[in-house]
PDB file of N, CA and C in Angstrom:
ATOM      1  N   UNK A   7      -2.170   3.496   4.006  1.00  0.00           N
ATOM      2  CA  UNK A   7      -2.142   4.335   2.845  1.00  0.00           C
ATOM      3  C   UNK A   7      -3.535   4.489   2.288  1.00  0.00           C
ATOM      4  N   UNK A   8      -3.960   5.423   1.347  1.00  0.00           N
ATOM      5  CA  UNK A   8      -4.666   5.899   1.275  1.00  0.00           C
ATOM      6  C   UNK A   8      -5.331   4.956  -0.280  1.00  0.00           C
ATOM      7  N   UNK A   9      -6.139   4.225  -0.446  1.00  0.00           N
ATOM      8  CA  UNK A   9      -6.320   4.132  -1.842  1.00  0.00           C
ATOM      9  C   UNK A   9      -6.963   4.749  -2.801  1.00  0.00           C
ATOM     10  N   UNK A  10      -6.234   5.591  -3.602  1.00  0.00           N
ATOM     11  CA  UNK A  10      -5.719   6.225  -4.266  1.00  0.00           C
ATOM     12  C   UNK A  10      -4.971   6.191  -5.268  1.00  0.00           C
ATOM     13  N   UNK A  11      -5.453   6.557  -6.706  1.00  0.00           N
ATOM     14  CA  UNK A  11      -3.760   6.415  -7.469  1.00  0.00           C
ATOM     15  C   UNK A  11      -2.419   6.446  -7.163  1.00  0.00           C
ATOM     16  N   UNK A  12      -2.393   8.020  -6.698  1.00  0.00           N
ATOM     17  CA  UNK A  12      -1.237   8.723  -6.782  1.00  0.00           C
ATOM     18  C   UNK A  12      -0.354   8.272  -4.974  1.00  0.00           C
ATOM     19  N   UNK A  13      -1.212   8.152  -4.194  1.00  0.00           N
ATOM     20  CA  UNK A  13      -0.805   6.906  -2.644  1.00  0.00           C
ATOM     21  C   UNK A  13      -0.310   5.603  -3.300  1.00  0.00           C
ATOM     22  N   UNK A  14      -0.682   4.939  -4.002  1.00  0.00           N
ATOM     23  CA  UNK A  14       0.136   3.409  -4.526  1.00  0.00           C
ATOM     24  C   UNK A  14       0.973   4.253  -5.327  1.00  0.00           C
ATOM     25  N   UNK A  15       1.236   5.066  -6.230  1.00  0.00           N
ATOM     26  CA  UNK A  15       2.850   5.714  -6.572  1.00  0.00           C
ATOM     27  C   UNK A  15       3.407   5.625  -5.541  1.00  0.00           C
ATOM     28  N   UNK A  16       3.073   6.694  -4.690  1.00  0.00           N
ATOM     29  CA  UNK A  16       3.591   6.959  -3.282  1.00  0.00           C
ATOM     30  C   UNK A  16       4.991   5.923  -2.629  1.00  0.00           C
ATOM     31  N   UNK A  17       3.812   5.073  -2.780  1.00  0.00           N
ATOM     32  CA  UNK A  17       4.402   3.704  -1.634  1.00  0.00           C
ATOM     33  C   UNK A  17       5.039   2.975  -2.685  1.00  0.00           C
ATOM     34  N   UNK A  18       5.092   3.049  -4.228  1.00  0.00           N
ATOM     35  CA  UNK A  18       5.663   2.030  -4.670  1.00  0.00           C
ATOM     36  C   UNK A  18       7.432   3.051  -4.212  1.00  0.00           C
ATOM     37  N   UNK A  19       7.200   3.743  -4.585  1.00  0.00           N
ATOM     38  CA  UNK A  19       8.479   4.744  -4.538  1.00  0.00           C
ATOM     39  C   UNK A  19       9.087   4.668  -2.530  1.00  0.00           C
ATOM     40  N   UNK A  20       8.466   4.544  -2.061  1.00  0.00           N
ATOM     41  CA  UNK A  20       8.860   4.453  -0.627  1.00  0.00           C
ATOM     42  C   UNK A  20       9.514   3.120  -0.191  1.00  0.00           C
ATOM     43  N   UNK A  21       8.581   2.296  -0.707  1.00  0.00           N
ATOM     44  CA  UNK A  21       9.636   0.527  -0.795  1.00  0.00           C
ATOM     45  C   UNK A  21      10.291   0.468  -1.364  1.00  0.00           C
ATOM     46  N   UNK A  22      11.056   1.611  -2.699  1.00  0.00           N
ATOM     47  CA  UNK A  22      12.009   1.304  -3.355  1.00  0.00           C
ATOM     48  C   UNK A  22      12.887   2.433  -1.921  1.00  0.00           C
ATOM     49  N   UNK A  23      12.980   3.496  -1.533  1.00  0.00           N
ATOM     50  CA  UNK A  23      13.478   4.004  -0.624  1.00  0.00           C
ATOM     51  C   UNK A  23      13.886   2.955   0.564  1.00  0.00           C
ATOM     52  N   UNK A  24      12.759   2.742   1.329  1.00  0.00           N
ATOM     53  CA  UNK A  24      12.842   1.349   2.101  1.00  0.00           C
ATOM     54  C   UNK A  24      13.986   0.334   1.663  1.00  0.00           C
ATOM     55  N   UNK A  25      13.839   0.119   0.628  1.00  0.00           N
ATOM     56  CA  UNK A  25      14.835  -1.595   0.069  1.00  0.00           C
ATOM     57  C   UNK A  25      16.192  -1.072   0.559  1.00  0.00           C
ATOM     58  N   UNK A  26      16.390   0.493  -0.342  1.00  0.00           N
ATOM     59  CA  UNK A  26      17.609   0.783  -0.188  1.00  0.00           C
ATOM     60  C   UNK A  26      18.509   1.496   0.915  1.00  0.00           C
ATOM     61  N   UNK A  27      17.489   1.665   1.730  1.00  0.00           N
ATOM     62  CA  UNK A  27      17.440   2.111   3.371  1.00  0.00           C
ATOM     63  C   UNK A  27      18.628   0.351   4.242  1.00  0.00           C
ATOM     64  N   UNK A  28      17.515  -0.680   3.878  1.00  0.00           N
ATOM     65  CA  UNK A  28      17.564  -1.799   4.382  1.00  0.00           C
ATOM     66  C   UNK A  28      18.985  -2.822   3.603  1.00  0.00           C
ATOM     67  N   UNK A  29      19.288  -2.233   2.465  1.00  0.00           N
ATOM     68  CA  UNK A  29      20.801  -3.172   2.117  1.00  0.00           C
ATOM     69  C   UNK A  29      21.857  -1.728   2.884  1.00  0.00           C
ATOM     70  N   UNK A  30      22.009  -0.482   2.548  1.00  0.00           N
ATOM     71  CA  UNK A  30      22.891   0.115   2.868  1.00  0.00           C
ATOM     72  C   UNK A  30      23.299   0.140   4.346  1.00  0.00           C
ATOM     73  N   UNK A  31      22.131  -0.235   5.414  1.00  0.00           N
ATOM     74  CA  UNK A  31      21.954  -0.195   7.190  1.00  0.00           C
ATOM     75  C   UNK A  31      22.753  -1.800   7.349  1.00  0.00           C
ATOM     76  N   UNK A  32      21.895  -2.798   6.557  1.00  0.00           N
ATOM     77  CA  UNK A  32      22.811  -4.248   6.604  1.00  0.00           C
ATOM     78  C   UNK A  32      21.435  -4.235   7.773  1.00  0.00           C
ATOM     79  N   UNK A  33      20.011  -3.712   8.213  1.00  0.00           N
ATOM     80  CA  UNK A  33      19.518  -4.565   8.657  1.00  0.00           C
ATOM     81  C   UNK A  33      17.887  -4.557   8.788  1.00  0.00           C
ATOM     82  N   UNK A  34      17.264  -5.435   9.147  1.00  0.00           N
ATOM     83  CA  UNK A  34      15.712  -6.130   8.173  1.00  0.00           C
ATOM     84  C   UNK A  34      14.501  -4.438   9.064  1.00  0.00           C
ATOM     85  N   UNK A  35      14.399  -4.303   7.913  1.00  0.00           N
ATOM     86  CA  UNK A  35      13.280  -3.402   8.323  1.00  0.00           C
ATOM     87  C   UNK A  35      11.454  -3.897   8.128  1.00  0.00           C
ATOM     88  N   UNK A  36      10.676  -3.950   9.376  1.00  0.00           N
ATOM     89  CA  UNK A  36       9.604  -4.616   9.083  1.00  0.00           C
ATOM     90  C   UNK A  36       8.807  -3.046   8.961  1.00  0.00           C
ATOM     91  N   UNK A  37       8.149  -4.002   7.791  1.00  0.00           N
ATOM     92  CA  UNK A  37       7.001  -3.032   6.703  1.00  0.00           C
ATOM     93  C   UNK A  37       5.660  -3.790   7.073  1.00  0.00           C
ATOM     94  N   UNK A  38       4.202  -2.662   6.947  1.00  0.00           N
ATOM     95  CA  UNK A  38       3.152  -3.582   7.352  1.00  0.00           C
ATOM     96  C   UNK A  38       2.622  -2.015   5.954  1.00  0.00           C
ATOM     97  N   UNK A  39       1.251  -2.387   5.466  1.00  0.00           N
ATOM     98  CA  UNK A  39       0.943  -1.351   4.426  1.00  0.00           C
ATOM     99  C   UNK A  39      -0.526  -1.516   5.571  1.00  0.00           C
ATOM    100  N   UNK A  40      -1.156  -0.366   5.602  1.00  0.00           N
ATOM    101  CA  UNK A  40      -2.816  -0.864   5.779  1.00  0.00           C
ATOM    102  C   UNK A  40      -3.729   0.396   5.076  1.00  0.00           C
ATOM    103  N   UNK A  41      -4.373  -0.225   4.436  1.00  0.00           N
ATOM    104  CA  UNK A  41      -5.318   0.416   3.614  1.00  0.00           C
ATOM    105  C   UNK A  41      -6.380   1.283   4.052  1.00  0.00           C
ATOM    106  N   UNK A  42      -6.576   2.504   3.945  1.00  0.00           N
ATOM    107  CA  UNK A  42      -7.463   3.413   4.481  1.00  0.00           C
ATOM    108  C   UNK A  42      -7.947   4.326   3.295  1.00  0.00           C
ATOM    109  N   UNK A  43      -9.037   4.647   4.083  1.00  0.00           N
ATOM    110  CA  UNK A  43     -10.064   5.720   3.612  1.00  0.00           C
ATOM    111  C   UNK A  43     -10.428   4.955   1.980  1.00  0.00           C
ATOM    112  N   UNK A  44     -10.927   3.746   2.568  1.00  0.00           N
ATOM    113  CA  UNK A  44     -11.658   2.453   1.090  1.00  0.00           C
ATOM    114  C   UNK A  44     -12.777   2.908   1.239  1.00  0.00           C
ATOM    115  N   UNK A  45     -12.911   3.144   0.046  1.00  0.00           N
ATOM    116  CA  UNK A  45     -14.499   3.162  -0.564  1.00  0.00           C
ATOM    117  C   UNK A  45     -15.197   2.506  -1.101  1.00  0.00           C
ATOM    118  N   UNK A  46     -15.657   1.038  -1.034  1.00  0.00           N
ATOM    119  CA  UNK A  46     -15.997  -0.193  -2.050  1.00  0.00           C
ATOM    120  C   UNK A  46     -16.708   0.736  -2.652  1.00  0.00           C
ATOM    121  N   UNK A  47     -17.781   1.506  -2.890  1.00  0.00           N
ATOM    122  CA  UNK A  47     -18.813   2.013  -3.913  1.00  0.00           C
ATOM    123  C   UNK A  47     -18.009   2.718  -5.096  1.00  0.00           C
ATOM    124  N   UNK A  48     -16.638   2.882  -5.304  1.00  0.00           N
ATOM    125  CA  UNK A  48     -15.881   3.234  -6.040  1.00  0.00           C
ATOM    126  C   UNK A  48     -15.045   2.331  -6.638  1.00  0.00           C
ATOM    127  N   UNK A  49     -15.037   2.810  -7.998  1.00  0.00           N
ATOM    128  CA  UNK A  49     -14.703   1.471  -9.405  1.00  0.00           C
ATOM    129  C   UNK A  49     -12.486   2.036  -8.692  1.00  0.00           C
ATOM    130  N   UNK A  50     -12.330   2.753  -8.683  1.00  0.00           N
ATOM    131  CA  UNK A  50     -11.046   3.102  -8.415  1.00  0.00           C
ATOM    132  C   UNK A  50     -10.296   2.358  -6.867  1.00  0.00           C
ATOM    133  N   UNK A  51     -11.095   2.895  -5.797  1.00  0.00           N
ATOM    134  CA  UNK A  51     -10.563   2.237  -4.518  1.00  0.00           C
ATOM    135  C   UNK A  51     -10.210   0.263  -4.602  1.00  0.00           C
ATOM    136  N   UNK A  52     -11.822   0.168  -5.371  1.00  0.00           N
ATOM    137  CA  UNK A  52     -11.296  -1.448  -5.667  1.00  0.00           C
ATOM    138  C   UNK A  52     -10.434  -2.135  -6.383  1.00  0.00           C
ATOM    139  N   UNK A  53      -9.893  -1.163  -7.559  1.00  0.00           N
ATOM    140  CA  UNK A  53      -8.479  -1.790  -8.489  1.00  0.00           C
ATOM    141  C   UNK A  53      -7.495  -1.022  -7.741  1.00  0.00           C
ATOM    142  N   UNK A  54      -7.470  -0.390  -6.881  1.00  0.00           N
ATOM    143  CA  UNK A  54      -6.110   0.153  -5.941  1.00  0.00           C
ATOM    144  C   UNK A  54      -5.993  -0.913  -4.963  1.00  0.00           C
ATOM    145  N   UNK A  55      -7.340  -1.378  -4.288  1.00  0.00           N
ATOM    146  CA  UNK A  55      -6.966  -2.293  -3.570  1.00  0.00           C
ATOM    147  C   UNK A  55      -6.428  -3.884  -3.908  1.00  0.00           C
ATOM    148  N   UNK A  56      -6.842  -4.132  -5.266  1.00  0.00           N
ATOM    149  CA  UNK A  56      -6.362  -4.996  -6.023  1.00  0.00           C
ATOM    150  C   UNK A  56      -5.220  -5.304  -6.294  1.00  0.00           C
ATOM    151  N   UNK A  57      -4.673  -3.658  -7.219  1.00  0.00           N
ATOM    152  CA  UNK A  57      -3.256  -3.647  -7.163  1.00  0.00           C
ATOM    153  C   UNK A  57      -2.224  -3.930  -5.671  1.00  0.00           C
ATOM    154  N   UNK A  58      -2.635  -3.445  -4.912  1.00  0.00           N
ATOM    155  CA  UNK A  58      -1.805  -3.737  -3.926  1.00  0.00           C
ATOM    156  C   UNK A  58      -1.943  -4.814  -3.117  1.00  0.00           C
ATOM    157  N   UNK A  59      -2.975  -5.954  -3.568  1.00  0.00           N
ATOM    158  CA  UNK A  59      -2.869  -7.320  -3.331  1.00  0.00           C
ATOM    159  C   UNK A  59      -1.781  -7.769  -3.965  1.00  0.00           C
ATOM    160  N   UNK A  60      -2.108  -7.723  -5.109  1.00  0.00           N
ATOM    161  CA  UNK A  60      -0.925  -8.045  -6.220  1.00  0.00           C
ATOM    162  C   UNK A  60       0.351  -7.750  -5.954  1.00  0.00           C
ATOM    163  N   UNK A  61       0.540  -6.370  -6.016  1.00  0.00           N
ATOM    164  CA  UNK A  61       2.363  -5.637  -5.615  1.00  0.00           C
ATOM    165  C   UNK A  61       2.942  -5.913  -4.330  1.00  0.00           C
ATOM    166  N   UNK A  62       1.871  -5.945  -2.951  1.00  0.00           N
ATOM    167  CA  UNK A  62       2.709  -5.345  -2.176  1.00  0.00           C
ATOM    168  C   UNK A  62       1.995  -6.756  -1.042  1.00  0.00           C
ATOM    169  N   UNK A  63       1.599  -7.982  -1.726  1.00  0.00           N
ATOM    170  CA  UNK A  63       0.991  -8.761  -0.973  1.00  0.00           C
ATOM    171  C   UNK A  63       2.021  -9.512   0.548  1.00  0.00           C
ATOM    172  N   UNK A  64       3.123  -9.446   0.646  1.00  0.00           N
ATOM    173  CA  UNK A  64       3.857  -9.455   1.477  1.00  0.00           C
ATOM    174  C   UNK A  64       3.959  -8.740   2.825  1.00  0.00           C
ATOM    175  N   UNK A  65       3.555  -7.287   2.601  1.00  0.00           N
ATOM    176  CA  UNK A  65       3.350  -6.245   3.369  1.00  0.00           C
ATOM    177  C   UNK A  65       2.004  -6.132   3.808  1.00  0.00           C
ATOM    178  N   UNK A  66       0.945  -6.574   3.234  1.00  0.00           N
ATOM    179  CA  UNK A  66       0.179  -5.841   3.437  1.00  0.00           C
ATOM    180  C   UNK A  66      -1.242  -6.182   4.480  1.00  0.00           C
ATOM    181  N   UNK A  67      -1.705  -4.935   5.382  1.00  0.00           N
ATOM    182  CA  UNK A  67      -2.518  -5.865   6.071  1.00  0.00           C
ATOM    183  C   UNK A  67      -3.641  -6.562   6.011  1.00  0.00           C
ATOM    184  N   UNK A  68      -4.313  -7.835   6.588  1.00  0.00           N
ATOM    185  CA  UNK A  68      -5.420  -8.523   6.413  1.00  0.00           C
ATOM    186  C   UNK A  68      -6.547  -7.026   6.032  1.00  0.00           C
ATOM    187  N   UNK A  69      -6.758  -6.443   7.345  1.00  0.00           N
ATOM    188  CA  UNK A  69      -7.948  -5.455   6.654  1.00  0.00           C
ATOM    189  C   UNK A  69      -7.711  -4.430   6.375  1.00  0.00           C
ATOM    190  N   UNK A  70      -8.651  -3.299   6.472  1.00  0.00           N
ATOM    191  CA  UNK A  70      -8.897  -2.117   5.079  1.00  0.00           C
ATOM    192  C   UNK A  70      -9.728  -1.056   6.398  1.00  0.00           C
ATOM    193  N   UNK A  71      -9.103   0.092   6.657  1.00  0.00           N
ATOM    194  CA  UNK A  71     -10.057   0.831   7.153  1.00  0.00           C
ATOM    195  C   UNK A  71     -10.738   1.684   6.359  1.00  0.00           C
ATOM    196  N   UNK A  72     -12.485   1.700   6.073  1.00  0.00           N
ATOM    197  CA  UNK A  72     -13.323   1.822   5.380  1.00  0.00           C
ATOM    198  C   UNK A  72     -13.732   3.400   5.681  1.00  0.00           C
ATOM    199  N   UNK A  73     -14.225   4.260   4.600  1.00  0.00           N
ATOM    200  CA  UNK A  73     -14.689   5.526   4.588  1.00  0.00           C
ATOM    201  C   UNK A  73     -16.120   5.308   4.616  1.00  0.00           C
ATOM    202  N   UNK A  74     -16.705   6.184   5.303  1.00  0.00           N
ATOM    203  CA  UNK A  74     -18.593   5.990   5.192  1.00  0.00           C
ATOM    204  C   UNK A  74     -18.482   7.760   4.830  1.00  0.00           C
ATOM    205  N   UNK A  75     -19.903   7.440   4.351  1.00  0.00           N
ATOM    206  CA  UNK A  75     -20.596   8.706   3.649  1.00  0.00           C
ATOM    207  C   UNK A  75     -20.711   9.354   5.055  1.00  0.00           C
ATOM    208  N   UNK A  76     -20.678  10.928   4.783  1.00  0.00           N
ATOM    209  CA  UNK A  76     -20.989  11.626   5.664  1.00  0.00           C
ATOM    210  C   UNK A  76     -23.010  11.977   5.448  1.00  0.00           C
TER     211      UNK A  76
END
């Protein structure tokens, strides 16, 4: 996913889809999140990536695929 505001909406709304995908089927759906198009030089990419330490730390993967300047 993209970090981004409106991508962590996204996905919070998709794991609630997901959850309810996974009780109504009766079976385990594996979730992995991986973080793309990070920008550390941005005050935003780093509290998105934060937040989704926080929210989605279960899912989510060790690394971050990184954006470079063109």
């Amino acid at each position: 996913m993209e970090t981004g505001y409106f991508s962590l909406h996204g996905l919070a709304k998709m794991m609630d889809t997901l959850e309810l995908m996974r009780t109504k089927c009766d079976q385990e759906i594996l979730i992995r999140v991986l973080p793309t198009l990070y920008d550390t030089r941005t005050k935003l990419a780093r509290e998105v990536l934060c937040e989704l330490r926080d929210r989605f730390k279960d899912y989510l993967m060790d690394c971050a695929v990184t954006s470079t300047p063109s």
